[in-house]
Amino acid sequence: MDRPLPGSAVEALEGFLGRWTGTTHWEATAWGPARSADTEIIFSLAAAGLAVTHSYRNTDADGTRSEGHGVFTMDPDHPDTLWYHVNSMGLPPEAPARASLEGGTLTVERRSDRGTARHTFRVDDGELTHAAGLRLGKASDFTPFMTSVCRRVAEGASIPA
């Protein structure tokens, strides 16, 4: 197949495709102090456009790395994108999260027994911003905990080993 099917993940996420580099900043939380790291984010076409992979790697000043990998795909029965995600925090993969794309912002809410994480992805003027907030326990609002701001450096690539 030379082009994606209508309603495919690449159709919805085309503006995110490519390799992005920048900085991620974490707010101080119960899990650690505020910090920043160099960040590489890659969105790549997969499965003939029926999926888009999402990989990231954060490298702290001391060389410590954290990474995650995900797959976005469309739900054929609903106007939603699904996000399957796993990261190096050591927790088992969760069920896919539902995402929505509205006004150029991709919003994903991942729910677990620990709480809800809301991720937003947006590209404006060649800059990708990925922000995340947490709502833990009985909290009614999301508390910001992470923001990545990156510039596109290539149209497509993979994270080197």
mmCIF file with all atom_site columns, C-alpha atoms in Angstrom:
data_model
loop_
_atom_site.group_PDB
_atom_site.id
_atom_site.type_symbol
_atom_site.label_atom_id
_atom_site.label_alt_id
_atom_site.label_comp_id
_atom_site.label_asym_id
_atom_site.label_entity_id
_atom_site.label_seq_id
_atom_site.pdbx_PDB_ins_code
_atom_site.Cartn_x
_atom_site.Cartn_y
_atom_site.Cartn_z
_atom_site.occupancy
_atom_site.B_iso_or_equiv
_atom_site.pdbx_formal_charge
_atom_site.auth_seq_id
_atom_site.auth_comp_id
_atom_site.auth_asym_id
_atom_site.auth_atom_id
_atom_site.pdbx_PDB_model_num
ATOM 1   C CA . MET A 1 1   ? 0.000   0.000  0.000  1.00 0.00 ? 1   MET A CA 1
ATOM 2   C CA . ASP A 1 2   ? 1.498   3.334  -1.013 1.00 0.00 ? 2   ASP A CA 1
ATOM 3   C CA . ARG A 1 3   ? -0.660  5.642  1.064  1.00 0.00 ? 3   ARG A CA 1
ATOM 4   C CA . PRO A 1 4   ? -2.540  5.412  4.353  1.00 0.00 ? 4   PRO A CA 1
ATOM 5   C CA . LEU A 1 5   ? -6.182  4.503  4.545  1.00 0.00 ? 5   LEU A CA 1
ATOM 6   C CA . PRO A 1 6   ? -8.653  7.277  5.415  1.00 0.00 ? 6   PRO A CA 1
ATOM 7   C CA . GLY A 1 7   ? -8.934  7.493  9.184  1.00 0.00 ? 7   GLY A CA 1
ATOM 8   C CA . SER A 1 8   ? -5.498  5.969  9.703  1.00 0.00 ? 8   SER A CA 1
ATOM 9   C CA . ALA A 1 9   ? -3.112  7.051  12.455 1.00 0.00 ? 9   ALA A CA 1
ATOM 10  C CA . VAL A 1 10  ? -0.784  8.779  10.008 1.00 0.00 ? 10  VAL A CA 1
ATOM 11  C CA . GLU A 1 11  ? -3.648  10.868 8.664  1.00 0.00 ? 11  GLU A CA 1
ATOM 12  C CA . ALA A 1 12  ? -4.359  12.127 12.188 1.00 0.00 ? 12  ALA A CA 1
ATOM 13  C CA . LEU A 1 13  ? -0.733  12.458 13.327 1.00 0.00 ? 13  LEU A CA 1
ATOM 14  C CA . GLU A 1 14  ? 1.070   13.503 10.159 1.00 0.00 ? 14  GLU A CA 1
ATOM 15  C CA . GLY A 1 15  ? 2.247   16.803 11.670 1.00 0.00 ? 15  GLY A CA 1
ATOM 16  C CA . PHE A 1 16  ? 4.114   14.940 14.437 1.00 0.00 ? 16  PHE A CA 1
ATOM 17  C CA . LEU A 1 17  ? 6.151   12.664 12.151 1.00 0.00 ? 17  LEU A CA 1
ATOM 18  C CA . GLY A 1 18  ? 9.914   13.088 12.342 1.00 0.00 ? 18  GLY A CA 1
ATOM 19  C CA . ARG A 1 19  ? 12.813  13.335 14.758 1.00 0.00 ? 19  ARG A CA 1
ATOM 20  C CA . TRP A 1 20  ? 12.691  16.107 17.369 1.00 0.00 ? 20  TRP A CA 1
ATOM 21  C CA . THR A 1 21  ? 15.313  17.240 19.896 1.00 0.00 ? 21  THR A CA 1
ATOM 22  C CA . GLY A 1 22  ? 15.075  19.615 22.815 1.00 0.00 ? 22  GLY A CA 1
ATOM 23  C CA . THR A 1 23  ? 14.699  19.681 26.576 1.00 0.00 ? 23  THR A CA 1
ATOM 24  C CA . THR A 1 24  ? 12.369  18.064 29.074 1.00 0.00 ? 24  THR A CA 1
ATOM 25  C CA . HIS A 1 25  ? 11.750  19.717 32.431 1.00 0.00 ? 25  HIS A CA 1
ATOM 26  C CA . TRP A 1 26  ? 10.200  17.864 35.379 1.00 0.00 ? 26  TRP A CA 1
ATOM 27  C CA . GLU A 1 27  ? 8.610   19.720 38.272 1.00 0.00 ? 27  GLU A CA 1
ATOM 28  C CA . ALA A 1 28  ? 9.590   18.800 41.828 1.00 0.00 ? 28  ALA A CA 1
ATOM 29  C CA . THR A 1 29  ? 7.363   15.974 43.096 1.00 0.00 ? 29  THR A CA 1
ATOM 30  C CA . ALA A 1 30  ? 7.302   13.416 45.892 1.00 0.00 ? 30  ALA A CA 1
ATOM 31  C CA . TRP A 1 31  ? 9.394   11.224 43.543 1.00 0.00 ? 31  TRP A CA 1
ATOM 32  C CA . GLY A 1 32  ? 12.253  13.665 43.096 1.00 0.00 ? 32  GLY A CA 1
ATOM 33  C CA . PRO A 1 33  ? 13.519  17.226 42.683 1.00 0.00 ? 33  PRO A CA 1
ATOM 34  C CA . ALA A 1 34  ? 12.926  19.443 39.669 1.00 0.00 ? 34  ALA A CA 1
ATOM 35  C CA . ARG A 1 35  ? 15.333  18.671 36.858 1.00 0.00 ? 35  ARG A CA 1
ATOM 36  C CA . SER A 1 36  ? 15.890  18.997 33.127 1.00 0.00 ? 36  SER A CA 1
ATOM 37  C CA . ALA A 1 37  ? 17.284  16.610 30.516 1.00 0.00 ? 37  ALA A CA 1
ATOM 38  C CA . ASP A 1 38  ? 18.174  16.572 26.837 1.00 0.00 ? 38  ASP A CA 1
ATOM 39  C CA . THR A 1 39  ? 15.354  14.918 24.926 1.00 0.00 ? 39  THR A CA 1
ATOM 40  C CA . GLU A 1 40  ? 14.940  13.124 21.633 1.00 0.00 ? 40  GLU A CA 1
ATOM 41  C CA . ILE A 1 41  ? 11.430  12.275 20.409 1.00 0.00 ? 41  ILE A CA 1
ATOM 42  C CA . ILE A 1 42  ? 10.661  10.354 17.249 1.00 0.00 ? 42  ILE A CA 1
ATOM 43  C CA . PHE A 1 43  ? 7.299   9.798  15.588 1.00 0.00 ? 43  PHE A CA 1
ATOM 44  C CA . SER A 1 44  ? 7.532   7.278  12.723 1.00 0.00 ? 44  SER A CA 1
ATOM 45  C CA . LEU A 1 45  ? 5.127   5.778  10.241 1.00 0.00 ? 45  LEU A CA 1
ATOM 46  C CA . ALA A 1 46  ? 4.392   2.087  10.848 1.00 0.00 ? 46  ALA A CA 1
ATOM 47  C CA . ALA A 1 47  ? 2.164   -0.646 9.447  1.00 0.00 ? 47  ALA A CA 1
ATOM 48  C CA . ALA A 1 48  ? 1.600   1.149  6.136  1.00 0.00 ? 48  ALA A CA 1
ATOM 49  C CA . GLY A 1 49  ? 0.181   4.188  7.896  1.00 0.00 ? 49  GLY A CA 1
ATOM 50  C CA . LEU A 1 50  ? -2.220  2.317  10.139 1.00 0.00 ? 50  LEU A CA 1
ATOM 51  C CA . ALA A 1 51  ? 0.026   3.134  13.105 1.00 0.00 ? 51  ALA A CA 1
ATOM 52  C CA . VAL A 1 52  ? 2.528   5.742  14.229 1.00 0.00 ? 52  VAL A CA 1
ATOM 53  C CA . THR A 1 53  ? 5.286   4.786  16.654 1.00 0.00 ? 53  THR A CA 1
ATOM 54  C CA . HIS A 1 54  ? 6.397   7.226  19.338 1.00 0.00 ? 54  HIS A CA 1
ATOM 55  C CA . SER A 1 55  ? 9.797   6.830  20.993 1.00 0.00 ? 55  SER A CA 1
ATOM 56  C CA . TYR A 1 56  ? 11.594  9.124  23.363 1.00 0.00 ? 56  TYR A CA 1
ATOM 57  C CA . ARG A 1 57  ? 14.847  9.194  25.254 1.00 0.00 ? 57  ARG A CA 1
ATOM 58  C CA . ASN A 1 58  ? 15.780  11.629 28.015 1.00 0.00 ? 58  ASN A CA 1
ATOM 59  C CA . THR A 1 59  ? 19.458  12.016 28.930 1.00 0.00 ? 59  THR A CA 1
ATOM 60  C CA . ASP A 1 60  ? 20.283  13.740 32.216 1.00 0.00 ? 60  ASP A CA 1
ATOM 61  C CA . ALA A 1 61  ? 23.481  15.768 32.696 1.00 0.00 ? 61  ALA A CA 1
ATOM 62  C CA . ASP A 1 62  ? 25.100  12.769 34.467 1.00 0.00 ? 62  ASP A CA 1
ATOM 63  C CA . GLY A 1 63  ? 24.348  10.503 31.480 1.00 0.00 ? 63  GLY A CA 1
ATOM 64  C CA . THR A 1 64  ? 21.381  8.691  33.094 1.00 0.00 ? 64  THR A CA 1
ATOM 65  C CA . ARG A 1 65  ? 18.790  7.776  30.479 1.00 0.00 ? 65  ARG A CA 1
ATOM 66  C CA . SER A 1 66  ? 15.078  7.106  30.593 1.00 0.00 ? 66  SER A CA 1
ATOM 67  C CA . GLU A 1 67  ? 13.041  6.066  27.602 1.00 0.00 ? 67  GLU A CA 1
ATOM 68  C CA . GLY A 1 68  ? 9.621   5.060  26.431 1.00 0.00 ? 68  GLY A CA 1
ATOM 69  C CA . HIS A 1 69  ? 7.974   3.639  23.357 1.00 0.00 ? 69  HIS A CA 1
ATOM 70  C CA . GLY A 1 70  ? 4.426   3.765  22.163 1.00 0.00 ? 70  GLY A CA 1
ATOM 71  C CA . VAL A 1 71  ? 2.187   2.994  19.247 1.00 0.00 ? 71  VAL A CA 1
ATOM 72  C CA . PHE A 1 72  ? -0.712  5.166  18.145 1.00 0.00 ? 72  PHE A CA 1
ATOM 73  C CA . THR A 1 73  ? -3.400  3.511  16.059 1.00 0.00 ? 73  THR A CA 1
ATOM 74  C CA . MET A 1 74  ? -6.988  4.354  15.184 1.00 0.00 ? 74  MET A CA 1
ATOM 75  C CA . ASP A 1 75  ? -10.045 2.714  16.704 1.00 0.00 ? 75  ASP A CA 1
ATOM 76  C CA . PRO A 1 76  ? -12.069 1.735  13.627 1.00 0.00 ? 76  PRO A CA 1
ATOM 77  C CA . ASP A 1 77  ? -15.344 1.925  15.585 1.00 0.00 ? 77  ASP A CA 1
ATOM 78  C CA . HIS A 1 78  ? -14.826 5.339  17.241 1.00 0.00 ? 78  HIS A CA 1
ATOM 79  C CA . PRO A 1 79  ? -13.267 8.678  16.267 1.00 0.00 ? 79  PRO A CA 1
ATOM 80  C CA . ASP A 1 80  ? -10.413 8.034  18.702 1.00 0.00 ? 80  ASP A CA 1
ATOM 81  C CA . THR A 1 81  ? -6.744  7.264  18.525 1.00 0.00 ? 81  THR A CA 1
ATOM 82  C CA . LEU A 1 82  ? -5.419  4.527  20.825 1.00 0.00 ? 82  LEU A CA 1
ATOM 83  C CA . TRP A 1 83  ? -1.993  4.825  22.507 1.00 0.00 ? 83  TRP A CA 1
ATOM 84  C CA . TYR A 1 84  ? -0.171  1.727  23.650 1.00 0.00 ? 84  TYR A CA 1
ATOM 85  C CA . HIS A 1 85  ? 2.784   2.811  25.805 1.00 0.00 ? 85  HIS A CA 1
ATOM 86  C CA . VAL A 1 86  ? 5.614   1.338  27.866 1.00 0.00 ? 86  VAL A CA 1
ATOM 87  C CA . ASN A 1 87  ? 8.541   3.104  29.514 1.00 0.00 ? 87  ASN A CA 1
ATOM 88  C CA . SER A 1 88  ? 11.676  2.430  31.521 1.00 0.00 ? 88  SER A CA 1
ATOM 89  C CA . MET A 1 89  ? 10.060  3.255  34.876 1.00 0.00 ? 89  MET A CA 1
ATOM 90  C CA . GLY A 1 90  ? 9.631   -0.485 35.410 1.00 0.00 ? 90  GLY A CA 1
ATOM 91  C CA . LEU A 1 91  ? 5.847   -0.603 35.578 1.00 0.00 ? 91  LEU A CA 1
ATOM 92  C CA . PRO A 1 92  ? 4.059   -3.151 33.385 1.00 0.00 ? 92  PRO A CA 1
ATOM 93  C CA . PRO A 1 93  ? 2.382   -1.879 30.216 1.00 0.00 ? 93  PRO A CA 1
ATOM 94  C CA . GLU A 1 94  ? -1.169  -0.717 30.722 1.00 0.00 ? 94  GLU A CA 1
ATOM 95  C CA . ALA A 1 95  ? -4.210  -1.081 28.495 1.00 0.00 ? 95  ALA A CA 1
ATOM 96  C CA . PRO A 1 96  ? -4.218  1.368  25.593 1.00 0.00 ? 96  PRO A CA 1
ATOM 97  C CA . ALA A 1 97  ? -5.302  4.899  26.400 1.00 0.00 ? 97  ALA A CA 1
ATOM 98  C CA . ARG A 1 98  ? -7.818  6.757  24.272 1.00 0.00 ? 98  ARG A CA 1
ATOM 99  C CA . ALA A 1 99  ? -6.639  9.950  22.663 1.00 0.00 ? 99  ALA A CA 1
ATOM 100 C CA . SER A 1 100 ? -8.451  12.737 20.911 1.00 0.00 ? 100 SER A CA 1
ATOM 101 C CA . LEU A 1 101 ? -7.177  15.282 18.419 1.00 0.00 ? 101 LEU A CA 1
ATOM 102 C CA . GLU A 1 102 ? -8.869  18.646 18.655 1.00 0.00 ? 102 GLU A CA 1
ATOM 103 C CA . GLY A 1 103 ? -7.631  21.961 17.313 1.00 0.00 ? 103 GLY A CA 1
ATOM 104 C CA . GLY A 1 104 ? -4.192  20.483 16.600 1.00 0.00 ? 104 GLY A CA 1
ATOM 105 C CA . THR A 1 105 ? -3.705  19.183 20.165 1.00 0.00 ? 105 THR A CA 1
ATOM 106 C CA . LEU A 1 106 ? -3.487  15.450 20.744 1.00 0.00 ? 106 LEU A CA 1
ATOM 107 C CA . THR A 1 107 ? -4.711  14.697 24.285 1.00 0.00 ? 107 THR A CA 1
ATOM 108 C CA . VAL A 1 108 ? -4.226  11.318 25.950 1.00 0.00 ? 108 VAL A CA 1
ATOM 109 C CA . GLU A 1 109 ? -5.417  10.298 29.411 1.00 0.00 ? 109 GLU A CA 1
ATOM 110 C CA . ARG A 1 110 ? -3.813  7.203  30.926 1.00 0.00 ? 110 ARG A CA 1
ATOM 111 C CA . ARG A 1 111 ? -5.714  5.841  33.908 1.00 0.00 ? 111 ARG A CA 1
ATOM 112 C CA . SER A 1 112 ? -4.510  3.371  36.516 1.00 0.00 ? 112 SER A CA 1
ATOM 113 C CA . ASP A 1 113 ? -5.091  2.519  40.171 1.00 0.00 ? 113 ASP A CA 1
ATOM 114 C CA . ARG A 1 114 ? -2.461  5.173  40.984 1.00 0.00 ? 114 ARG A CA 1
ATOM 115 C CA . GLY A 1 115 ? -4.361  7.997  39.268 1.00 0.00 ? 115 GLY A CA 1
ATOM 116 C CA . THR A 1 116 ? -4.651  9.657  35.876 1.00 0.00 ? 116 THR A CA 1
ATOM 117 C CA . ALA A 1 117 ? -1.904  11.139 33.715 1.00 0.00 ? 117 ALA A CA 1
ATOM 118 C CA . ARG A 1 118 ? -2.948  13.589 31.008 1.00 0.00 ? 118 ARG A CA 1
ATOM 119 C CA . HIS A 1 119 ? -0.514  14.050 28.108 1.00 0.00 ? 119 HIS A CA 1
ATOM 120 C CA . THR A 1 120 ? -0.883  16.709 25.436 1.00 0.00 ? 120 THR A CA 1
ATOM 121 C CA . PHE A 1 121 ? 1.126   16.864 22.215 1.00 0.00 ? 121 PHE A CA 1
ATOM 122 C CA . ARG A 1 122 ? 1.057   19.916 19.959 1.00 0.00 ? 122 ARG A CA 1
ATOM 123 C CA . VAL A 1 123 ? 3.112   21.279 17.077 1.00 0.00 ? 123 VAL A CA 1
ATOM 124 C CA . ASP A 1 124 ? 3.168   25.056 16.593 1.00 0.00 ? 124 ASP A CA 1
ATOM 125 C CA . ASP A 1 125 ? 5.581   26.967 14.344 1.00 0.00 ? 125 ASP A CA 1
ATOM 126 C CA . GLY A 1 126 ? 7.933   23.976 14.048 1.00 0.00 ? 126 GLY A CA 1
ATOM 127 C CA . GLU A 1 127 ? 8.019   23.348 17.797 1.00 0.00 ? 127 GLU A CA 1
ATOM 128 C CA . LEU A 1 128 ? 6.691   20.172 19.426 1.00 0.00 ? 128 LEU A CA 1
ATOM 129 C CA . THR A 1 129 ? 5.444   20.525 22.997 1.00 0.00 ? 129 THR A CA 1
ATOM 130 C CA . HIS A 1 130 ? 4.612   17.453 25.055 1.00 0.00 ? 130 HIS A CA 1
ATOM 131 C CA . ALA A 1 131 ? 3.182   18.335 28.467 1.00 0.00 ? 131 ALA A CA 1
ATOM 132 C CA . ALA A 1 132 ? 1.900   15.988 31.158 1.00 0.00 ? 132 ALA A CA 1
ATOM 133 C CA . GLY A 1 133 ? -0.004  16.429 34.384 1.00 0.00 ? 133 GLY A CA 1
ATOM 134 C CA . LEU A 1 134 ? -1.071  14.065 37.149 1.00 0.00 ? 134 LEU A CA 1
ATOM 135 C CA . ARG A 1 135 ? -4.306  13.729 39.079 1.00 0.00 ? 135 ARG A CA 1
ATOM 136 C CA . LEU A 1 136 ? -3.707  11.436 42.027 1.00 0.00 ? 136 LEU A CA 1
ATOM 137 C CA . GLY A 1 137 ? -6.156  10.046 44.566 1.00 0.00 ? 137 GLY A CA 1
ATOM 138 C CA . LYS A 1 138 ? -9.242  12.223 44.994 1.00 0.00 ? 138 LYS A CA 1
ATOM 139 C CA . ALA A 1 139 ? -7.695  15.345 43.458 1.00 0.00 ? 139 ALA A CA 1
ATOM 140 C CA . SER A 1 140 ? -10.007 17.198 41.091 1.00 0.00 ? 140 SER A CA 1
ATOM 141 C CA . ASP A 1 141 ? -7.294  19.003 39.101 1.00 0.00 ? 141 ASP A CA 1
ATOM 142 C CA . PHE A 1 142 ? -4.227  17.910 37.177 1.00 0.00 ? 142 PHE A CA 1
ATOM 143 C CA . THR A 1 143 ? -0.861  19.026 38.566 1.00 0.00 ? 143 THR A CA 1
ATOM 144 C CA . PRO A 1 144 ? 1.726   19.723 35.839 1.00 0.00 ? 144 PRO A CA 1
ATOM 145 C CA . PHE A 1 145 ? 4.795   17.507 36.195 1.00 0.00 ? 145 PHE A CA 1
ATOM 146 C CA . MET A 1 146 ? 6.615   17.415 32.856 1.00 0.00 ? 146 MET A CA 1
ATOM 147 C CA . THR A 1 147 ? 7.058   19.545 29.742 1.00 0.00 ? 147 THR A CA 1
ATOM 148 C CA . SER A 1 148 ? 9.182   18.740 26.688 1.00 0.00 ? 148 SER A CA 1
ATOM 149 C CA . VAL A 1 149 ? 9.856   21.399 24.067 1.00 0.00 ? 149 VAL A CA 1
ATOM 150 C CA . CYS A 1 150 ? 11.601  20.251 20.881 1.00 0.00 ? 150 CYS A CA 1
ATOM 151 C CA . ARG A 1 151 ? 12.423  21.332 17.334 1.00 0.00 ? 151 ARG A CA 1
ATOM 152 C CA . ARG A 1 152 ? 12.235  19.003 14.331 1.00 0.00 ? 152 ARG A CA 1
ATOM 153 C CA . VAL A 1 153 ? 15.686  17.951 13.125 1.00 0.00 ? 153 VAL A CA 1
ATOM 154 C CA . ALA A 1 154 ? 14.680  15.284 10.580 1.00 0.00 ? 154 ALA A CA 1
ATOM 155 C CA . GLU A 1 155 ? 11.581  14.110 8.782  1.00 0.00 ? 155 GLU A CA 1
ATOM 156 C CA . GLY A 1 156 ? 11.996  10.529 9.960  1.00 0.00 ? 156 GLY A CA 1
ATOM 157 C CA . ALA A 1 157 ? 14.539  8.501  11.899 1.00 0.00 ? 157 ALA A CA 1
ATOM 158 C CA . SER A 1 158 ? 15.009  5.982  14.650 1.00 0.00 ? 158 SER A CA 1
ATOM 159 C CA . ILE A 1 159 ? 16.607  6.380  18.059 1.00 0.00 ? 159 ILE A CA 1
ATOM 160 C CA . PRO A 1 160 ? 20.160  4.991  17.938 1.00 0.00 ? 160 PRO A CA 1
ATOM 161 C CA . ALA A 1 161 ? 21.150  2.297  20.429 1.00 0.00 ? 161 ALA A CA 1
#
